[in-house]
Amino acid sequence: MITWLDPQDPFPPVERALGPASDAPGLLAASRDLSPQRLLLAYRQGIFPWYSEGQPVLWWSTDPRMVLAPHRLKISVSLRKTLRRILRDPDWEIRVDDDFVAVMQACAMTPRDGQLGTWITDDIVAAYGSLHRLGLAHSVETWYRGERVGGLYGVALGRMFYGESMFAHRTDASKIALAALCGFLERHGVTMIDCQQETDHLASLGAEPIPREQFIAHVRQTAAEANISPWRFDKSELTRWTSQASTEL
């Protein structure tokens, strides 16, 4: 049985999350509370929300945990060529926090294999919008000829980044945003991006599963460090993947 959380309740230990033999491995607790304070408490303990419209807020701590080391992002030969072209072409831009809510909404409207509807509900948009206004959630956006064509968003605490979702309206547009983000994070000493759950797509980008215990230990150390400031960069971060040898598919 999972724990029901009232607003003042702490999270239970992550070791109490449902195990791999259950129908919902990693499920830890449920609540109605989705305040910024609750979200920050969750992220600092390696817990994240994921639920559907009409459900209570469901809190998860998966084991193993899917993570991506920024320097190990996999760049295919074709994507490397695209990045080189983008760096030369002024029609392409990387913008940060241009319209955070619009990126969330675009992610919500993107069809996903095996998913009916979206977990990015109106309440989720409002909650993460509050974190964004606090300077703790950010969007990275790929623009082409004045139009947002892809991007991603996530939460940044200390030297830890928690990726939430991405979308693409042009081929590789979300990967372009991720490549720029990884270049920026690597320069600032971030060694792990939380990807939450295992998927083939994340694995193709270089993400790997690690034991939850190892993930939690890393979060406790890095999320307590000073926040990156200013959170600003552009497409010049893509040179990280074009000017020197890096992992290729």
Backbone as numpy.savetxt, mean C-alpha at the origin, in Angstrom:
# Nx Ny Nz CAx CAy CAz Cx Cy Cz
-13.36 -17.98 17.95 -14.21 -16.78 17.95 -13.33 -15.53 17.95
-13.68 -14.55 17.10 -12.89 -13.32 17.06 -13.40 -12.33 18.09
-12.57 -11.34 18.39 -12.87 -10.34 19.42 -13.66 -9.18 18.84
-14.72 -8.75 19.56 -15.44 -7.53 19.19 -14.82 -6.36 19.96
-14.47 -5.29 19.25 -13.81 -4.15 19.86 -14.77 -2.98 20.02
-14.93 -2.51 21.24 -15.57 -1.22 21.47 -14.52 -0.13 21.25
-14.96 1.14 21.07 -14.00 2.19 20.71 -12.80 2.31 21.63
-12.98 2.02 22.92 -11.87 2.19 23.86 -11.01 0.93 24.00
-11.38 -0.14 23.36 -10.68 -1.42 23.55 -9.38 -1.48 22.75
-8.34 -2.07 23.32 -7.11 -2.33 22.54 -7.31 -3.54 21.64
-6.45 -3.67 20.65 -6.47 -4.88 19.84 -5.96 -6.07 20.65
-6.49 -7.25 20.39 -5.90 -8.44 21.03 -4.55 -8.75 20.40
-3.75 -9.58 21.03 -2.47 -9.97 20.42 -2.70 -10.60 19.04
-1.82 -10.29 18.11 -2.02 -10.79 16.74 -1.96 -12.32 16.68
-1.35 -12.94 17.66 -1.28 -14.40 17.68 -2.66 -15.04 17.82
-3.65 -14.24 18.20 -5.02 -14.76 18.33 -5.78 -14.75 17.01
-5.18 -14.24 15.96 -5.84 -14.25 14.65 -6.13 -15.69 14.22
-7.20 -15.86 13.46 -7.57 -17.19 13.00 -6.45 -17.80 12.17
-6.28 -19.10 12.31 -5.17 -19.79 11.66 -5.49 -20.26 10.25
-4.52 -20.90 9.60 -4.66 -21.29 8.19 -5.76 -22.31 7.94
-6.19 -23.04 8.96 -7.23 -24.05 8.76 -8.63 -23.45 8.79
-8.75 -22.18 9.14 -10.06 -21.54 9.23 -10.52 -21.04 7.87
-11.77 -20.58 7.83 -12.32 -20.01 6.59 -11.81 -18.59 6.36
-11.23 -17.97 7.38 -10.76 -16.58 7.27 -9.41 -16.45 7.96
-8.37 -17.08 7.42 -7.06 -17.01 8.08 -6.55 -15.59 8.19
-6.13 -15.23 9.40 -5.64 -13.88 9.64 -6.65 -12.96 10.28
-7.92 -13.34 10.30 -8.95 -12.47 10.90 -8.74 -12.41 12.41
-8.68 -11.19 12.93 -8.32 -10.98 14.34 -9.46 -10.42 15.17
-10.18 -9.43 14.63 -11.18 -8.72 15.43 -12.18 -8.03 14.51
-13.24 -7.51 15.12 -14.25 -6.75 14.39 -14.67 -5.56 15.24
-15.14 -4.50 14.58 -15.55 -3.30 15.30 -16.46 -2.46 14.42
-16.97 -1.38 14.99 -17.62 -0.34 14.20 -16.70 0.87 14.05
-15.67 0.91 14.84 -14.77 2.06 14.92 -13.75 2.03 13.79
-13.72 3.10 12.99 -12.72 3.24 11.93 -12.10 4.63 12.00
-11.87 5.10 13.21 -11.31 6.43 13.41 -9.84 6.45 13.02
-9.28 7.64 12.75 -7.84 7.72 12.49 -7.00 7.12 13.62
-7.45 7.32 14.85 -6.71 6.79 15.99 -6.68 5.25 15.95
-7.83 4.66 15.62 -7.90 3.20 15.53 -7.02 2.68 14.39
-7.05 3.36 13.25 -6.23 2.95 12.11 -4.74 3.01 12.45
-4.31 4.09 13.08 -2.89 4.22 13.42 -2.47 3.16 14.43
-3.33 2.91 15.39 -3.05 1.85 16.37 -2.89 0.51 15.65
-3.75 0.27 14.67 -3.68 -0.99 13.92 -2.38 -1.10 13.14
-2.05 -0.09 12.37 -0.86 -0.18 11.52 0.41 -0.35 12.34
0.46 0.28 13.49 1.66 0.16 14.32 1.79 -1.22 14.94
0.73 -2.03 14.87 0.78 -3.39 15.39 0.69 -4.45 14.29
0.80 -4.01 13.03 0.76 -4.96 11.93 -0.62 -5.49 11.62
-1.63 -4.66 11.82 -3.03 -5.03 11.62 -3.63 -4.10 10.57
-4.53 -4.61 9.74 -5.15 -3.76 8.72 -6.64 -4.09 8.59
-7.45 -3.12 8.13 -8.88 -3.37 7.92 -9.16 -3.87 6.51
-10.13 -4.77 6.41 -10.55 -5.28 5.10 -11.93 -5.90 5.27
-12.91 -5.32 4.65 -14.28 -5.79 4.81 -15.12 -5.29 3.64
-16.34 -5.78 3.53 -17.24 -5.39 2.45 -18.37 -4.54 2.98
-19.04 -3.84 2.08 -20.19 -3.02 2.45 -21.20 -3.88 3.20
-21.71 -3.33 4.32 -22.70 -4.05 5.11 -22.12 -4.89 6.23
-20.81 -5.12 6.21 -20.14 -5.86 7.28 -19.61 -4.89 8.34
-19.37 -5.38 9.56 -18.60 -4.56 10.49 -17.17 -4.42 9.96
-16.41 -3.52 10.57 -15.00 -3.39 10.19 -14.27 -4.65 10.67
-13.65 -5.35 9.74 -12.91 -6.57 10.06 -11.42 -6.26 10.06
-10.73 -6.69 11.11 -9.31 -6.40 11.28 -8.51 -7.68 11.12
-7.40 -7.59 10.36 -6.65 -8.76 9.95 -5.16 -8.62 10.30
-4.54 -9.76 10.57 -3.08 -9.83 10.69 -2.66 -11.18 10.11
-2.30 -11.16 8.84 -2.06 -12.40 8.10 -0.67 -12.98 8.41
-0.57 -14.28 8.30 0.69 -14.99 8.53 0.77 -16.15 7.53
1.70 -16.06 6.57 2.76 -15.06 6.41 2.22 -13.72 5.91
3.10 -12.72 5.90 2.75 -11.37 5.44 3.50 -11.09 4.15
2.81 -10.56 3.16 3.43 -10.25 1.87 4.08 -8.87 1.96
5.36 -8.79 1.61 6.08 -7.52 1.68 6.96 -7.36 0.44
7.26 -6.12 0.13 8.15 -5.79 -0.99 9.28 -4.91 -0.49
10.51 -5.35 -0.70 11.67 -4.50 -0.44 11.82 -3.55 -1.63
11.79 -2.22 -1.42 11.83 -1.29 -2.55 12.96 -1.57 -3.54
14.13 -1.93 -3.05 15.26 -2.15 -3.96 15.13 -3.44 -4.75
14.14 -4.28 -4.40 13.97 -5.56 -5.09 12.77 -5.55 -6.03
12.24 -4.39 -6.31 11.16 -4.29 -7.29 11.62 -4.88 -8.62
10.82 -5.74 -9.20 11.17 -6.37 -10.47 10.72 -5.48 -11.63
11.66 -5.15 -12.48 11.39 -4.31 -13.65 11.64 -5.14 -14.90
10.61 -5.38 -15.68 10.76 -6.15 -16.91 11.52 -5.33 -17.95
12.02 -6.01 -18.97 12.73 -5.32 -20.05 11.82 -4.30 -20.72
10.56 -4.68 -20.95 9.63 -3.76 -21.62 9.30 -2.56 -20.73
9.15 -2.80 -19.42 8.86 -1.68 -18.52 10.06 -0.75 -18.43
11.26 -1.30 -18.43 12.45 -0.45 -18.38 12.49 0.48 -19.59
12.14 -0.04 -20.76 12.08 0.79 -21.96 11.03 1.88 -21.81
9.89 1.52 -21.22 8.83 2.50 -20.99 9.30 3.61 -20.06
9.99 3.24 -18.99 10.47 4.24 -18.04 11.46 5.20 -18.69
12.32 4.68 -19.53 13.27 5.55 -20.23 12.54 6.54 -21.14
11.49 6.04 -21.80 10.72 6.92 -22.69 9.98 7.99 -21.89
9.43 7.60 -20.75 8.69 8.54 -19.91 9.61 9.66 -19.41
10.83 9.30 -19.05 11.77 10.31 -18.56 12.09 11.36 -19.62
12.01 10.98 -20.89 12.30 11.92 -21.98 11.07 12.69 -22.44
9.89 12.18 -22.14 8.65 12.72 -22.71 7.95 13.63 -21.70
7.84 14.93 -21.97 7.21 15.85 -21.01 5.71 15.63 -20.84
5.09 14.82 -21.69 3.66 14.53 -21.53 3.39 13.63 -20.33
4.43 12.98 -19.83 4.27 12.07 -18.68 4.75 12.75 -17.40
3.99 12.57 -16.32 4.34 13.14 -15.02 4.08 12.12 -13.91
4.81 12.27 -12.84 4.47 11.64 -11.57 4.11 12.76 -10.60
2.91 12.68 -10.07 2.47 13.66 -9.08 2.19 12.94 -7.76
2.45 13.64 -6.68 2.23 13.10 -5.34 1.13 13.90 -4.66
0.11 13.21 -4.18 -0.99 13.84 -3.43 -1.71 14.92 -4.22
-1.81 14.74 -5.53 -2.56 15.71 -6.33 -4.04 15.67 -5.96
-4.62 14.47 -5.88 -6.00 14.30 -5.44 -6.12 12.91 -4.82
-5.86 12.85 -3.53 -5.82 11.58 -2.81 -7.14 10.83 -2.91
-8.23 11.53 -2.67 -9.54 10.87 -2.68 -9.88 10.34 -4.06
-9.53 11.08 -5.11 -9.79 10.62 -6.48 -9.05 9.32 -6.77
-7.84 9.18 -6.24 -7.08 7.94 -6.43 -7.78 6.79 -5.71
-8.24 7.02 -4.49 -8.98 5.98 -3.77 -10.22 5.56 -4.55
-10.94 6.53 -5.07 -12.16 6.22 -5.81 -11.86 5.45 -7.08
-10.76 5.80 -7.75 -10.36 5.05 -8.95 -9.99 3.61 -8.60
-9.31 3.43 -7.48 -8.99 2.07 -7.02 -10.27 1.29 -6.72
-11.24 1.96 -6.11 -12.49 1.30 -5.75 -13.25 0.83 -6.98
-13.16 1.57 -8.07 -13.92 1.24 -9.28 -13.20 0.26 -10.20
-11.98 -0.12 -9.86 -11.21 -1.03 -10.70 -11.63 -2.48 -10.44
-12.08 -3.21 -11.47 -12.47 -4.62 -11.27 -11.27 -5.46 -10.85
-11.50 -6.40 -9.95 -10.44 -7.30 -9.48 -10.88 -8.74 -9.69
-9.97 -9.58 -10.15 -10.28 -10.99 -10.31 -10.66 -11.60 -8.97
-11.79 -12.31 -8.95 -12.21 -12.99 -7.74 -12.89 -12.12 -6.72
-13.12 -10.83 -7.04 -13.76 -9.92 -6.10 -15.05 -9.39 -6.68
-16.11 -9.45 -5.89 -17.37 -8.82 -6.24 -17.48 -7.54 -5.42
-17.68 -6.42 -6.10 -17.74 -5.15 -5.37 -16.36 -4.70 -4.96
-16.33 -3.85 -3.92 -15.06 -3.29 -3.46 -15.04 -3.20 -1.95
-13.85 -3.34 -1.39 -13.69 -3.12 0.05 -13.43 -1.65 0.35
-13.21 -0.84 -0.69 -12.95 0.59 -0.48 -14.30 1.30 -0.41
-14.95 1.17 0.73 -16.28 1.74 0.95 -16.18 3.24 1.22
-17.34 3.89 1.29 -17.36 5.32 1.61 -16.70 5.58 2.96
-16.92 4.68 3.92 -16.31 4.86 5.24 -14.78 4.73 5.17
-14.30 3.81 4.34 -12.85 3.67 4.15 -12.28 4.92 3.52
-12.95 5.45 2.49 -12.48 6.68 1.84 -12.41 7.82 2.85
-13.43 7.96 3.68 -13.45 9.03 4.67 -12.34 8.85 5.71
-12.13 7.61 6.15 -11.13 7.35 7.19 -9.72 7.62 6.68
-9.41 7.14 5.48 -8.07 7.36 4.94 -7.89 8.80 4.48
-8.99 9.45 4.10 -8.92 10.88 3.82 -8.49 11.66 5.04
-8.96 11.23 6.22 -8.54 11.87 7.47 -7.04 11.66 7.71
-6.56 10.45 7.45 -5.11 10.21 7.59 -4.31 11.05 6.61
-4.86 11.22 5.41 -4.17 12.05 4.41 -4.06 13.49 4.90
-5.12 14.01 5.47 -5.09 15.39 5.97 -4.11 15.54 7.13
-3.84 14.45 7.82 -2.83 14.46 8.88 -1.41 14.29 8.34
-1.29 14.10 7.02 0.03 13.90 6.41 0.56 12.49 6.55
-0.34 11.52 6.81 0.10 10.15 7.06 -0.36 9.16 6.00
-1.09 9.62 5.02 -1.49 8.77 3.89 -1.24 9.55 2.61
-0.76 8.87 1.59 -0.32 9.56 0.37 -0.74 8.80 -0.88
-0.90 9.57 -1.95 -1.13 8.98 -3.26 0.05 9.30 -4.17
0.38 8.34 -5.03 1.39 8.51 -6.07 0.67 8.29 -7.39
0.73 9.29 -8.28 -0.15 9.30 -9.44 0.64 9.43 -10.74
0.29 8.61 -11.71 0.86 8.68 -13.05 -0.08 9.49 -13.93
0.46 10.56 -14.55 -0.34 11.44 -15.40 0.21 11.42 -16.82
-0.70 11.45 -17.78 -0.32 11.53 -19.19 -1.19 12.58 -19.88
-0.53 13.59 -20.41 -1.21 14.69 -21.11 -2.35 15.27 -20.27
-2.04 15.53 -19.01 -2.99 16.19 -18.12 -4.09 15.31 -17.57
-3.96 14.00 -17.74 -4.98 13.07 -17.25 -4.34 12.04 -16.33
-4.99 11.80 -15.19 -4.51 10.77 -14.27 -4.82 9.41 -14.87
-3.80 8.61 -15.14 -4.01 7.33 -15.82 -3.65 6.12 -14.96
-3.16 6.36 -13.77 -2.82 5.27 -12.87 -2.29 5.81 -11.57
-2.16 4.93 -10.60 -1.61 5.37 -9.33 -1.86 4.37 -8.22
-1.49 4.78 -7.03 -1.64 3.95 -5.84 -1.75 4.86 -4.63
-2.15 4.27 -3.50 -2.14 5.02 -2.25 -1.76 4.09 -1.11
-1.34 4.70 -0.01 -0.96 3.93 1.16 -0.70 4.83 2.35
-0.29 4.21 3.43 -0.05 4.89 4.70 1.45 4.89 4.98
1.96 6.03 5.43 3.38 6.18 5.73 3.56 6.52 7.20
4.21 5.64 7.94 4.52 5.87 9.35 6.01 5.63 9.56
6.71 6.66 9.99 8.14 6.51 10.19 8.83 6.10 8.91
9.60 5.02 8.98 10.27 4.47 7.79 9.57 3.19 7.33
8.25 3.21 7.42 7.42 2.08 6.98 6.34 2.61 6.05
6.12 1.90 4.93 5.02 2.25 4.02 4.10 1.05 3.88
2.81 1.31 4.04 1.79 0.28 3.95 0.99 0.51 2.67
1.22 -0.31 1.66 0.50 -0.15 0.41 -0.92 -0.64 0.55
-1.86 0.10 -0.03 -3.27 -0.25 0.10 -3.90 -0.74 -1.21
-3.79 0.04 -2.27 -4.41 -0.36 -3.53 -3.80 0.44 -4.67
-4.01 -0.05 -5.90 -3.52 0.66 -7.08 -4.50 0.48 -8.22
-4.36 1.32 -9.24 -5.21 1.21 -10.42 -4.42 1.65 -11.64
-4.88 1.23 -12.81 -4.25 1.63 -14.07 -5.30 1.75 -15.15
-5.31 2.90 -15.83 -6.17 3.11 -16.99 -5.38 3.06 -18.29
-4.06 2.95 -18.18 -3.18 2.71 -19.32 -2.19 1.61 -18.92
-1.68 0.91 -19.89 -0.77 -0.20 -19.62 0.40 0.26 -18.75
0.63 -0.48 -17.66 1.76 -0.27 -16.75 1.69 1.02 -15.95
0.57 1.75 -15.99 0.52 3.05 -15.30 0.68 2.90 -13.79
0.13 1.83 -13.20 0.31 1.63 -11.76 1.74 1.20 -11.45
2.35 0.40 -12.33 3.74 -0.02 -12.12 4.69 1.17 -12.20
4.37 2.12 -13.06 5.19 3.33 -13.17 5.16 4.10 -11.85
3.96 4.24 -11.28 3.83 4.92 -9.98 4.59 4.17 -8.90
4.48 2.84 -8.91 5.17 2.03 -7.91 6.68 2.15 -8.05
7.18 2.18 -9.28 8.62 2.33 -9.49 9.12 3.66 -8.94
8.35 4.73 -9.16 8.73 6.04 -8.62 8.72 6.02 -7.10
7.67 5.42 -6.52 7.58 5.32 -5.07 8.75 4.54 -4.50
9.08 3.40 -5.10 10.18 2.58 -4.59 11.51 3.33 -4.65
11.73 4.10 -5.71 12.94 4.91 -5.78 13.02 5.91 -4.65
11.90 6.58 -4.38 11.83 7.57 -3.30 12.04 6.91 -1.94
11.33 5.81 -1.69 11.44 5.14 -0.39 12.84 4.61 -0.15
13.45 4.05 -1.18 14.81 3.53 -1.01 15.78 4.64 -0.62
15.64 5.80 -1.22 16.52 6.93 -0.89 16.35 7.37 0.56
15.16 7.14 1.11 14.88 7.59 2.48 14.99 6.45 3.50
15.63 5.37 3.12 15.93 4.33 4.09 14.79 3.39 4.42
13.74 3.38 3.60 12.63 2.45 3.82 13.00 1.12 3.17
12.97 0.05 3.94 13.40 -1.25 3.43 12.26 -2.24 3.26
11.03 -1.82 3.59 9.91 -2.75 3.48 8.61 -2.00 3.19
7.87 -2.48 2.19 6.51 -2.03 1.91 5.58 -3.18 2.28
4.59 -2.90 3.11 3.60 -3.91 3.46 2.62 -4.08 2.30
2.51 -5.29 1.79 1.56 -5.60 0.72 0.38 -6.43 1.22
0.39 -6.75 2.51 -0.70 -7.41 3.21 -0.89 -8.87 2.82
-1.49 -9.14 1.66 -1.88 -10.50 1.32 -1.15 -11.01 0.07
-0.95 -12.31 0.03 -0.25 -12.92 -1.10 -1.13 -12.95 -2.35
-0.60 -12.43 -3.45 -1.24 -12.57 -4.76 -0.16 -12.82 -5.81
-0.55 -13.43 -6.91 0.40 -13.66 -8.00 0.92 -12.35 -8.56
0.04 -11.33 -8.63 0.45 -10.04 -9.18 1.55 -9.42 -8.33
1.37 -9.43 -7.01 2.39 -8.86 -6.13 3.69 -9.64 -6.23
3.58 -10.96 -6.32 4.79 -11.78 -6.46 5.54 -11.44 -7.74
4.79 -11.14 -8.81 5.44 -10.80 -10.08 6.21 -9.49 -10.00
5.86 -8.65 -9.02 6.54 -7.37 -8.84 7.73 -7.48 -7.88
7.93 -8.65 -7.30 9.06 -8.85 -6.41 8.70 -9.01 -4.95
7.41 -8.95 -4.62 6.99 -9.12 -3.23 7.16 -10.58 -2.80
7.42 -10.77 -1.52 7.64 -12.10 -0.97 6.94 -12.23 0.38
6.49 -13.44 0.73 5.90 -13.65 2.06 6.99 -13.84 3.11
6.76 -13.25 4.28 7.66 -13.47 5.41 6.82 -13.82 6.63
7.40 -14.47 7.63 6.64 -14.80 8.84 6.10 -13.54 9.52
4.89 -13.65 10.05 4.28 -12.50 10.72 5.17 -11.99 11.85
5.77 -12.86 12.60 6.63 -12.45 13.71 7.75 -11.53 13.22
8.35 -11.88 12.09 9.42 -11.06 11.51 8.87 -9.71 11.05
7.69 -9.72 10.45 7.06 -8.49 9.99 6.76 -7.56 11.16
6.17 -8.10 12.22 5.81 -7.28 13.38 7.05 -6.67 14.01
8.12 -7.43 14.12 9.36 -6.90 14.70 9.88 -5.74 13.87
9.80 -5.86 12.55 10.26 -4.78 11.67 9.38 -3.54 11.84
8.08 -3.73 11.90 7.15 -2.60 12.04 7.40 -1.86 13.35
7.57 -2.59 14.43 7.77 -1.95 15.73 8.99 -1.03 15.72
10.01 -1.43 15.00 11.22 -0.62 14.94 11.07 0.56 13.99
10.59 0.31 12.77 10.63 1.35 11.73 9.47 2.33 11.80
8.29 1.88 12.23 7.14 2.80 12.29 7.31 3.84 13.38
8.20 3.58 14.34 8.44 4.52 15.43 9.47 5.58 15.08
10.12 5.46 13.92 11.12 6.45 13.52 10.44 7.72 13.02
11.24 8.75 12.79 10.70 10.03 12.32 10.06 9.86 10.94
8.94 10.55 10.72 8.28 10.49 9.43 9.13 11.16 8.35
9.03 10.66 7.13 9.70 11.28 5.99 9.07 12.64 5.71
9.88 13.65 5.56 9.37 14.99 5.26 10.44 15.79 4.52
10.07 16.46 3.42 8.72 16.49 2.84 8.45 15.25 2.02
7.17 14.92 1.88 6.76 13.78 1.06 6.49 14.32 -0.35
7.57 14.52 -1.08 7.47 15.13 -2.41 8.51 14.50 -3.34
8.08 14.11 -4.53 9.02 13.63 -5.54 8.34 13.68 -6.90
9.12 13.40 -7.95 8.58 13.45 -9.31 9.16 12.28 -10.11
9.01 12.35 -11.43 9.40 11.19 -12.24 10.91 10.98 -12.31
11.69 11.91 -11.80 13.14 11.69 -11.78 13.51 10.47 -10.93
12.61 10.06 -10.02 12.87 8.85 -9.23 12.98 7.61 -10.12
12.42 7.67 -11.31 12.46 6.52 -12.21 13.87 6.21 -12.71
14.77 7.18 -12.61 16.15 6.93 -13.06 16.80 5.81 -12.25
16.28 5.56 -11.05 16.79 4.44 -10.24 16.73 3.12 -11.01
15.77 3.00 -11.91 15.53 1.74 -12.61 16.05 1.75 -14.05
16.63 2.86 -14.48 17.10 2.95 -15.87 18.59 3.21 -15.98
19.20 3.74 -14.93 20.60 4.15 -15.03 21.57 3.15 -14.43
21.04 2.09 -13.80 21.92 1.08 -13.23 21.23 -0.26 -13.27
21.99 -1.32 -13.08 21.43 -2.67 -13.13 20.42 -2.85 -12.01
19.29 -3.43 -12.34 18.28 -3.77 -11.34 17.59 -5.05 -11.79
16.77 -5.59 -10.92 16.18 -6.89 -11.18 15.26 -6.86 -12.39
15.42 -7.82 -13.27 14.58 -7.92 -14.46 13.83 -9.24 -14.44
12.63 -9.20 -15.00 11.85 -10.43 -15.14 12.42 -11.26 -16.28
